[in-house]
PDB file of C-alpha atoms in Angstrom:
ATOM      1  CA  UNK M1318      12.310  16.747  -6.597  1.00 70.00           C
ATOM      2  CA  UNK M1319      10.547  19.699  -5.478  1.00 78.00           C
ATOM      3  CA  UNK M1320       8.318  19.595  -8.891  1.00 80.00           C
ATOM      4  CA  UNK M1321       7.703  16.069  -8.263  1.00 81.00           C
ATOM      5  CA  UNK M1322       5.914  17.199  -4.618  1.00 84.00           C
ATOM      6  CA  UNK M1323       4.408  20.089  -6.431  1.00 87.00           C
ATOM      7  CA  UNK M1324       2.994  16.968  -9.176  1.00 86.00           C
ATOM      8  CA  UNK M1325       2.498  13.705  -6.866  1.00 88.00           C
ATOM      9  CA  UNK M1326       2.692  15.064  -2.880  1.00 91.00           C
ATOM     10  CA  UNK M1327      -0.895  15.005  -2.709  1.00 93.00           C
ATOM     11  CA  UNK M1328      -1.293  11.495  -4.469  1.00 94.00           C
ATOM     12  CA  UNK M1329       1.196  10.225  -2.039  1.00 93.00           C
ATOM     13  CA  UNK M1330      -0.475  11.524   0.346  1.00 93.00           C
ATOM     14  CA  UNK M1331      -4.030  10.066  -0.456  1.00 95.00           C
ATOM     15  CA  UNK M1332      -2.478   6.914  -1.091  1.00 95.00           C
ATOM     16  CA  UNK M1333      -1.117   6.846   2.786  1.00 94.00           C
ATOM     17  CA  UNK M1334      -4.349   8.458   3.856  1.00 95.00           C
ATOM     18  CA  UNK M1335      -6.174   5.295   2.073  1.00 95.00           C
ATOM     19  CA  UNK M1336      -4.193   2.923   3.395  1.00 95.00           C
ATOM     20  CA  UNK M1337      -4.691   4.202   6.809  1.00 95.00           C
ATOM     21  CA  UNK M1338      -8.331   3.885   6.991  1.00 95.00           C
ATOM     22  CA  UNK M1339      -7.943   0.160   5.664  1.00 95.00           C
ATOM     23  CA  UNK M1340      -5.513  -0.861   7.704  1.00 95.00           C
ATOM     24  CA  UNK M1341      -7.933   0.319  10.430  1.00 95.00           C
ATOM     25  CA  UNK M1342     -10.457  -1.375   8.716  1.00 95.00           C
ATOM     26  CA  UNK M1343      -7.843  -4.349   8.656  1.00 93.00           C
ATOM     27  CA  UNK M1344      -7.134  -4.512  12.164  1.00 94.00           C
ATOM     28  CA  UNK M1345     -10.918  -4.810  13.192  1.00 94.00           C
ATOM     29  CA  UNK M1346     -11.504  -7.573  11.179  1.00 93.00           C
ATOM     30  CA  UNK M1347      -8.563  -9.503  12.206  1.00 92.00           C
ATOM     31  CA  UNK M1348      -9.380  -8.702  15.993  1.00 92.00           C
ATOM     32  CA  UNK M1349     -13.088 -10.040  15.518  1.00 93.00           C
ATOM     33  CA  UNK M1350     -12.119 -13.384  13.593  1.00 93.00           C
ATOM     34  CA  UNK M1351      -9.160 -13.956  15.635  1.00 89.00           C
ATOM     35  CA  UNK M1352     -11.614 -14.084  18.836  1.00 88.00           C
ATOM     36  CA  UNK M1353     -13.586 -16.937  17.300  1.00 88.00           C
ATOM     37  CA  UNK M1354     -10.315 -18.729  16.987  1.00 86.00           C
ATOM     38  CA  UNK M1355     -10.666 -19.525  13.206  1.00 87.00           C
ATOM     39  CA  UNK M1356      -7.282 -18.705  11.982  1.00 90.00           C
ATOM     40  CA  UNK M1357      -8.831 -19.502   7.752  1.00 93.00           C
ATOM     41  CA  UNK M1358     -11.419 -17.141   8.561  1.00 94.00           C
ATOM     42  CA  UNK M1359      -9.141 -14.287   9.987  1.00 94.00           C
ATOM     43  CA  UNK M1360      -6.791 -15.038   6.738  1.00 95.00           C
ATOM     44  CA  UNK M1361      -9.686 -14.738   4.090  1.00 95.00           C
ATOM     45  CA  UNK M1362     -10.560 -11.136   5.765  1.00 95.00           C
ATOM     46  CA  UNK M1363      -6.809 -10.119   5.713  1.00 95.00           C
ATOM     47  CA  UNK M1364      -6.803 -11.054   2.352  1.00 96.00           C
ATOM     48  CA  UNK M1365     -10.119  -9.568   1.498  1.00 96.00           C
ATOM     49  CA  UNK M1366      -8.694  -6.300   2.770  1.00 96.00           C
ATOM     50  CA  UNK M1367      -5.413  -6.648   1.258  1.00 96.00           C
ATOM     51  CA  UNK M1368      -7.185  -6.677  -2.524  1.00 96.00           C
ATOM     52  CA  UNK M1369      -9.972  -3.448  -1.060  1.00 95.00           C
ATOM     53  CA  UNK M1370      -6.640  -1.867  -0.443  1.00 96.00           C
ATOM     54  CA  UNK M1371      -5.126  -2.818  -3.843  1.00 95.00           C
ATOM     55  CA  UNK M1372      -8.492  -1.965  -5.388  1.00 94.00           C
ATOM     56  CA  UNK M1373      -8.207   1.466  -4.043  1.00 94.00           C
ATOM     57  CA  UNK M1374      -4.403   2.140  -4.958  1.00 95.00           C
ATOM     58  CA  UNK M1375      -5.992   0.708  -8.845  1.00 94.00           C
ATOM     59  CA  UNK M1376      -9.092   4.077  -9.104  1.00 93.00           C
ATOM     60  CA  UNK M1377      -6.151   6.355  -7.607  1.00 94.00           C
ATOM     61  CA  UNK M1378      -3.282   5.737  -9.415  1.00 95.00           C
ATOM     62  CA  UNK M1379      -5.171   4.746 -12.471  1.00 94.00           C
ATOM     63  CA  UNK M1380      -6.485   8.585 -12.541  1.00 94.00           C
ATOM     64  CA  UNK M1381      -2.797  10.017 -12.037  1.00 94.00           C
ATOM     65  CA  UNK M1382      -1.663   7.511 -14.846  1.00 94.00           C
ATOM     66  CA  UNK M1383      -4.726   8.302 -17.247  1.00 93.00           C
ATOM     67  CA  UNK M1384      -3.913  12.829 -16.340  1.00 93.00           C
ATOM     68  CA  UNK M1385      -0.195  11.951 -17.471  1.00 91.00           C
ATOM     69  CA  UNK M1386      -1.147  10.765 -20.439  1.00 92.00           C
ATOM     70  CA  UNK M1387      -3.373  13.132 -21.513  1.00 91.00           C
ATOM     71  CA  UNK M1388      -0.743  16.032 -20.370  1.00 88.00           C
ATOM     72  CA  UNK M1389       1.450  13.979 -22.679  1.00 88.00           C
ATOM     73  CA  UNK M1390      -0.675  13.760 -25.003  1.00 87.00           C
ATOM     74  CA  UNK M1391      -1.144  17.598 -25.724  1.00 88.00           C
ATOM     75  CA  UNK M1392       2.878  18.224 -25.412  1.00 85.00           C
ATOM     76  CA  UNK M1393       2.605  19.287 -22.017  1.00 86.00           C
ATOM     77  CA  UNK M1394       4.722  16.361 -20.237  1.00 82.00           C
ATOM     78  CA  UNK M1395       7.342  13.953 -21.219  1.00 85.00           C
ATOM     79  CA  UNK M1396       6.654  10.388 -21.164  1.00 85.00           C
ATOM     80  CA  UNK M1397       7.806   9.000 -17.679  1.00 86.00           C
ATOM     81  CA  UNK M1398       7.095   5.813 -16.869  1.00 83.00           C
ATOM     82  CA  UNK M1399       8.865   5.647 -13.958  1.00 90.00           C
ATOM     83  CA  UNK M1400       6.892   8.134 -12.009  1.00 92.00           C
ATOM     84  CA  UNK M1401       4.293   5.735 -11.166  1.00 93.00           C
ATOM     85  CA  UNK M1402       7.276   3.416  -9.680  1.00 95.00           C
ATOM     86  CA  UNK M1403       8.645   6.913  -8.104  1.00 94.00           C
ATOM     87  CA  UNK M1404       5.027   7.461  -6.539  1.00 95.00           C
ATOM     88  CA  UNK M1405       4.748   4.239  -5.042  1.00 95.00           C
ATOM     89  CA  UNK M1406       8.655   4.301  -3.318  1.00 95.00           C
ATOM     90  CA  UNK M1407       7.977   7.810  -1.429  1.00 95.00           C
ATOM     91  CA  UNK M1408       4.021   6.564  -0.729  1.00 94.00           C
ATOM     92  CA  UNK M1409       5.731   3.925   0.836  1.00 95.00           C
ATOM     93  CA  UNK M1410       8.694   6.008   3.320  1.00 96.00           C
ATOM     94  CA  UNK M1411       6.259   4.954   6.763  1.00 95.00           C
ATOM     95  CA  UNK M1412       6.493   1.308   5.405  1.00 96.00           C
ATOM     96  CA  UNK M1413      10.188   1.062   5.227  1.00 97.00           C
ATOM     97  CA  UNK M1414      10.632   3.310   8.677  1.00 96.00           C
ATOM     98  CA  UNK M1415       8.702   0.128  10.122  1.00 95.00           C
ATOM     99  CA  UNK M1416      10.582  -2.455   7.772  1.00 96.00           C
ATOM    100  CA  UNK M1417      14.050  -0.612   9.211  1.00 96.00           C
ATOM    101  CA  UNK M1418      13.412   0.253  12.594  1.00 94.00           C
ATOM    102  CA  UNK M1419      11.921  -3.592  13.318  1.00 94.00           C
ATOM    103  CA  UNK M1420      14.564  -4.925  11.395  1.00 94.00           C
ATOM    104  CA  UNK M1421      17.196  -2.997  13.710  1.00 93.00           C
ATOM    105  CA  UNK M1422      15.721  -4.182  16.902  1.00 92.00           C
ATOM    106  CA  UNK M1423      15.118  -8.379  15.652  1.00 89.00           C
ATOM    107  CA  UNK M1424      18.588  -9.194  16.194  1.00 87.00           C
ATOM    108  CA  UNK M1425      18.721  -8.043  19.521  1.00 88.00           C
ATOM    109  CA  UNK M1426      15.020  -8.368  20.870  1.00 82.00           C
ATOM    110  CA  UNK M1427      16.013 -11.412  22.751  1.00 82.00           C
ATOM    111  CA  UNK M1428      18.658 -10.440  25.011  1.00 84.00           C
ATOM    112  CA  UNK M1429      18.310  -6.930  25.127  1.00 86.00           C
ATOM    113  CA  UNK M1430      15.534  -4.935  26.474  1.00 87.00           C
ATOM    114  CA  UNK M1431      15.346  -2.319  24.499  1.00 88.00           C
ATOM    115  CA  UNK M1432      15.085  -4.512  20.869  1.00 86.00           C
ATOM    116  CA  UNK M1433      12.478  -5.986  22.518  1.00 86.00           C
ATOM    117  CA  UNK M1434      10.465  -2.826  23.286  1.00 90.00           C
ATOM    118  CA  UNK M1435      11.073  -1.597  20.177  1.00 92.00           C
ATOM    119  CA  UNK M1436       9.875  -3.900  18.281  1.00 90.00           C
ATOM    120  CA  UNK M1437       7.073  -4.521  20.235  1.00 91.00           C
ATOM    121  CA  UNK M1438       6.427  -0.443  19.649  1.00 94.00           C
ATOM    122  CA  UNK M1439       6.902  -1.203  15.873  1.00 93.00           C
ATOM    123  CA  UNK M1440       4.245  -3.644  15.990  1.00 92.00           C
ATOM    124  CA  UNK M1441       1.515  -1.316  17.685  1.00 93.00           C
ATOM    125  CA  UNK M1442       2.671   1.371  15.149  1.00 94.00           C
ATOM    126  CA  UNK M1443       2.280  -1.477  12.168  1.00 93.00           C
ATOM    127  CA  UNK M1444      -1.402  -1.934  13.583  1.00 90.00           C
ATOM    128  CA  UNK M1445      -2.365   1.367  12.246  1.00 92.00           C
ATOM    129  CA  UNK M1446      -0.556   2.040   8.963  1.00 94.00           C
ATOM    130  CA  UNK M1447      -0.534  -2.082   7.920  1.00 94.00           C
ATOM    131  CA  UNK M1448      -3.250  -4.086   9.622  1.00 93.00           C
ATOM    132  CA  UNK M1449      -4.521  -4.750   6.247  1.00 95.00           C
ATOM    133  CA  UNK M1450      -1.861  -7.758   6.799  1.00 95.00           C
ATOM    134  CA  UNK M1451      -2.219  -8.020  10.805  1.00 93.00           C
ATOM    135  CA  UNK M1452      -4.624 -11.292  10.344  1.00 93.00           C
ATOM    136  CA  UNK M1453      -2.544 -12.966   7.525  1.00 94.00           C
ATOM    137  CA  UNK M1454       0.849 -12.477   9.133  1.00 93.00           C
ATOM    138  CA  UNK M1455      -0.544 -13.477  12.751  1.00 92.00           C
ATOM    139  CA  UNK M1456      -2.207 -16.334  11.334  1.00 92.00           C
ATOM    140  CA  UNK M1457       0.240 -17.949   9.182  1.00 93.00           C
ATOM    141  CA  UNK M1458       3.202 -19.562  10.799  1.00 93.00           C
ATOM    142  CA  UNK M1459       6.722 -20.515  10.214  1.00 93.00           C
ATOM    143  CA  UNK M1460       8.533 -22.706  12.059  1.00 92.00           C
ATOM    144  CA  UNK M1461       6.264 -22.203  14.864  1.00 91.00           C
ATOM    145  CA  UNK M1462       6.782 -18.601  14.757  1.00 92.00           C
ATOM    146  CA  UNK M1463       4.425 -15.956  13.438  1.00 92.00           C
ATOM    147  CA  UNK M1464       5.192 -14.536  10.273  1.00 92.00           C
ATOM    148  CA  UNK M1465       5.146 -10.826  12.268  1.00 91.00           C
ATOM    149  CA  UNK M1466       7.934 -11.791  14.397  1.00 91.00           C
ATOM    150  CA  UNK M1467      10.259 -12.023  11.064  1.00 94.00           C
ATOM    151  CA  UNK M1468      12.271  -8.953  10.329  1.00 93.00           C
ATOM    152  CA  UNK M1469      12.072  -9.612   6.120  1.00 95.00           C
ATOM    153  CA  UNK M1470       8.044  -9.747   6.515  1.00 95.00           C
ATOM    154  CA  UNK M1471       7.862  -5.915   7.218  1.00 95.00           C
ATOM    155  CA  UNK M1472       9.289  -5.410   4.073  1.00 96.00           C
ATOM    156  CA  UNK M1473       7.805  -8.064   2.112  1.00 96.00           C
ATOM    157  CA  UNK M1474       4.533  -6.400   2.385  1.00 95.00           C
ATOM    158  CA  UNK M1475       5.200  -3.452   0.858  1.00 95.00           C
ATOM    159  CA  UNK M1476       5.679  -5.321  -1.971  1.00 96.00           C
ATOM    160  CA  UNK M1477       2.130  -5.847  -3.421  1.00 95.00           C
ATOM    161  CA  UNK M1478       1.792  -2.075  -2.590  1.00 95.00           C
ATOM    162  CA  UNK M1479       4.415  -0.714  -4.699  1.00 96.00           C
ATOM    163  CA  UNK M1480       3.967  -3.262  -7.155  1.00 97.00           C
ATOM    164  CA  UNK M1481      -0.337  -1.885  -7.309  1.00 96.00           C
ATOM    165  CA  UNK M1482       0.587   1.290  -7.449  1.00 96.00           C
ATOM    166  CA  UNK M1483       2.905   1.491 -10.389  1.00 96.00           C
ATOM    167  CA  UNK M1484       1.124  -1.083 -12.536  1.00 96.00           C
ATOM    168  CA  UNK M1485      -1.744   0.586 -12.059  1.00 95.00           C
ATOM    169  CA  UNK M1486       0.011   4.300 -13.201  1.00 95.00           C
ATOM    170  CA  UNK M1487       0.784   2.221 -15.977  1.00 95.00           C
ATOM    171  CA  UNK M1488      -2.644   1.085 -16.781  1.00 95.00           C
ATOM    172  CA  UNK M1489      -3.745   4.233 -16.487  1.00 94.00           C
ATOM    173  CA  UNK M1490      -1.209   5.861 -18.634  1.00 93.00           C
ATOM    174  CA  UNK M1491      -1.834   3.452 -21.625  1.00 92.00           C
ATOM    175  CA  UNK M1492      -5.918   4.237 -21.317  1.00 86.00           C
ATOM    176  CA  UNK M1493      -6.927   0.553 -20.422  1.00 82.00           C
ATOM    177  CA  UNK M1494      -9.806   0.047 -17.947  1.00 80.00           C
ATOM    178  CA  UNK M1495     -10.133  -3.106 -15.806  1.00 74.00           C
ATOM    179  CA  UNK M1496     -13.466  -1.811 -15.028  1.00 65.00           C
ATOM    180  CA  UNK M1497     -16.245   0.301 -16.893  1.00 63.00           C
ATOM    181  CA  UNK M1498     -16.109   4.199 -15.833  1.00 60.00           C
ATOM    182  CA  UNK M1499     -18.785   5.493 -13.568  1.00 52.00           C
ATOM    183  CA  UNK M1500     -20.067   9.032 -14.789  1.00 47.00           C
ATOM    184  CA  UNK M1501     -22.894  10.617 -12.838  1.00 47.00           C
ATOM    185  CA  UNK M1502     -23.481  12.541 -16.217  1.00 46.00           C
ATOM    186  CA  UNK M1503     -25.644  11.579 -19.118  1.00 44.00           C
ATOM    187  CA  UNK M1504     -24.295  11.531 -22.532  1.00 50.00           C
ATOM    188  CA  UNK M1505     -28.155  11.341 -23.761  1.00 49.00           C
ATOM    189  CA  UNK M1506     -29.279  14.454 -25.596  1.00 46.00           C
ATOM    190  CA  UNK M1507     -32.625  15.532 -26.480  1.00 43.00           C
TER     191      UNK M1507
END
């Protein structure tokens, strides 16, 4: 494990650092459409940051995928395919210390005091490392509830993140580009 952190711990950590500053990003555009009181509106920008977030986790794990093949490629590395799936689970630990610690409190957060504040501190916590999702899961409703006030929703939305971030290892390991490269050098010689 300890080579793994040595490979990947700065990955994972870009990977939370990115989806920090969209989840802030997140959160400010579901505060400014929820005030106009459109809830389709504040849904289409939760969604629109939900794929810039997904975009992102595509250019950095596509890199990491594309450097393990190459490493393969030259003898230097085995072929793991997993790692990508490996990357995305420990990217992923402050998501599931929200999914658990709301998911501890639900039962309880009507009749007990402390659920309640707990979950309520989970929420303000969510804000900042998920508000990518704050305007879809405020806006769409279930049984006239809020999908945030559902324990299964906090893990449910780590989901499309794990799922991004090992497809796209994979994508990157195999060499194929959803979009063109960007190179700020010329390949024209004179």
């Amino acid at each position: 494990m300890k080579s793994f952190f040595n490979l990947h711990g700065y990955t994972c950590l870009k990977l939370f650092i990115n989806q920090v500053a969209i989840s802030i990003f997140g959160t400010v555009l579901a505060m400014a459409t929820t005030a106009m009181g459109n809830d389709a509106v504040t849904i289409g920008v939760s969604i629109f940051a939900i794929l810039f977030f997904i975009f992102l986790i595509y250019n950095v794990m596509w890199e990491v995928g594309a450097k393990d093949r190459l490493s393969f490629d030259l003898g230097k590395k085995e072929k793991k395919l997993g790692t990508g799936l490996i990357i995305a689970l420990v990217a992923n630990v402050p998501n599931f210390i929200i999914a658990i610690l709301y998911t501890v409190g639900y039962p309880f957060m009507e009749n007990h005091e402390w659920a309640g504040g707990l979950c309520a501190i989970v929420k303000v916590i969510s804000l900042f490392i998920e508000g990518m999702y704050s305007g879809l899961i405020t806006s769409v409703m279930i049984g006239g509830a809020q999908l945030s006030y559902f324990w299964w929703t906090y893990f449910a939305i780590t989901v499309p993140t794990i799922a991004a971030i090992w497809i796209s290892y994979l994508i990157g390991f195999s060499n194929f580009r959803f979009f063109p490269s960007f190179s700020m050098h010329s390949n024209n010689k004179k």
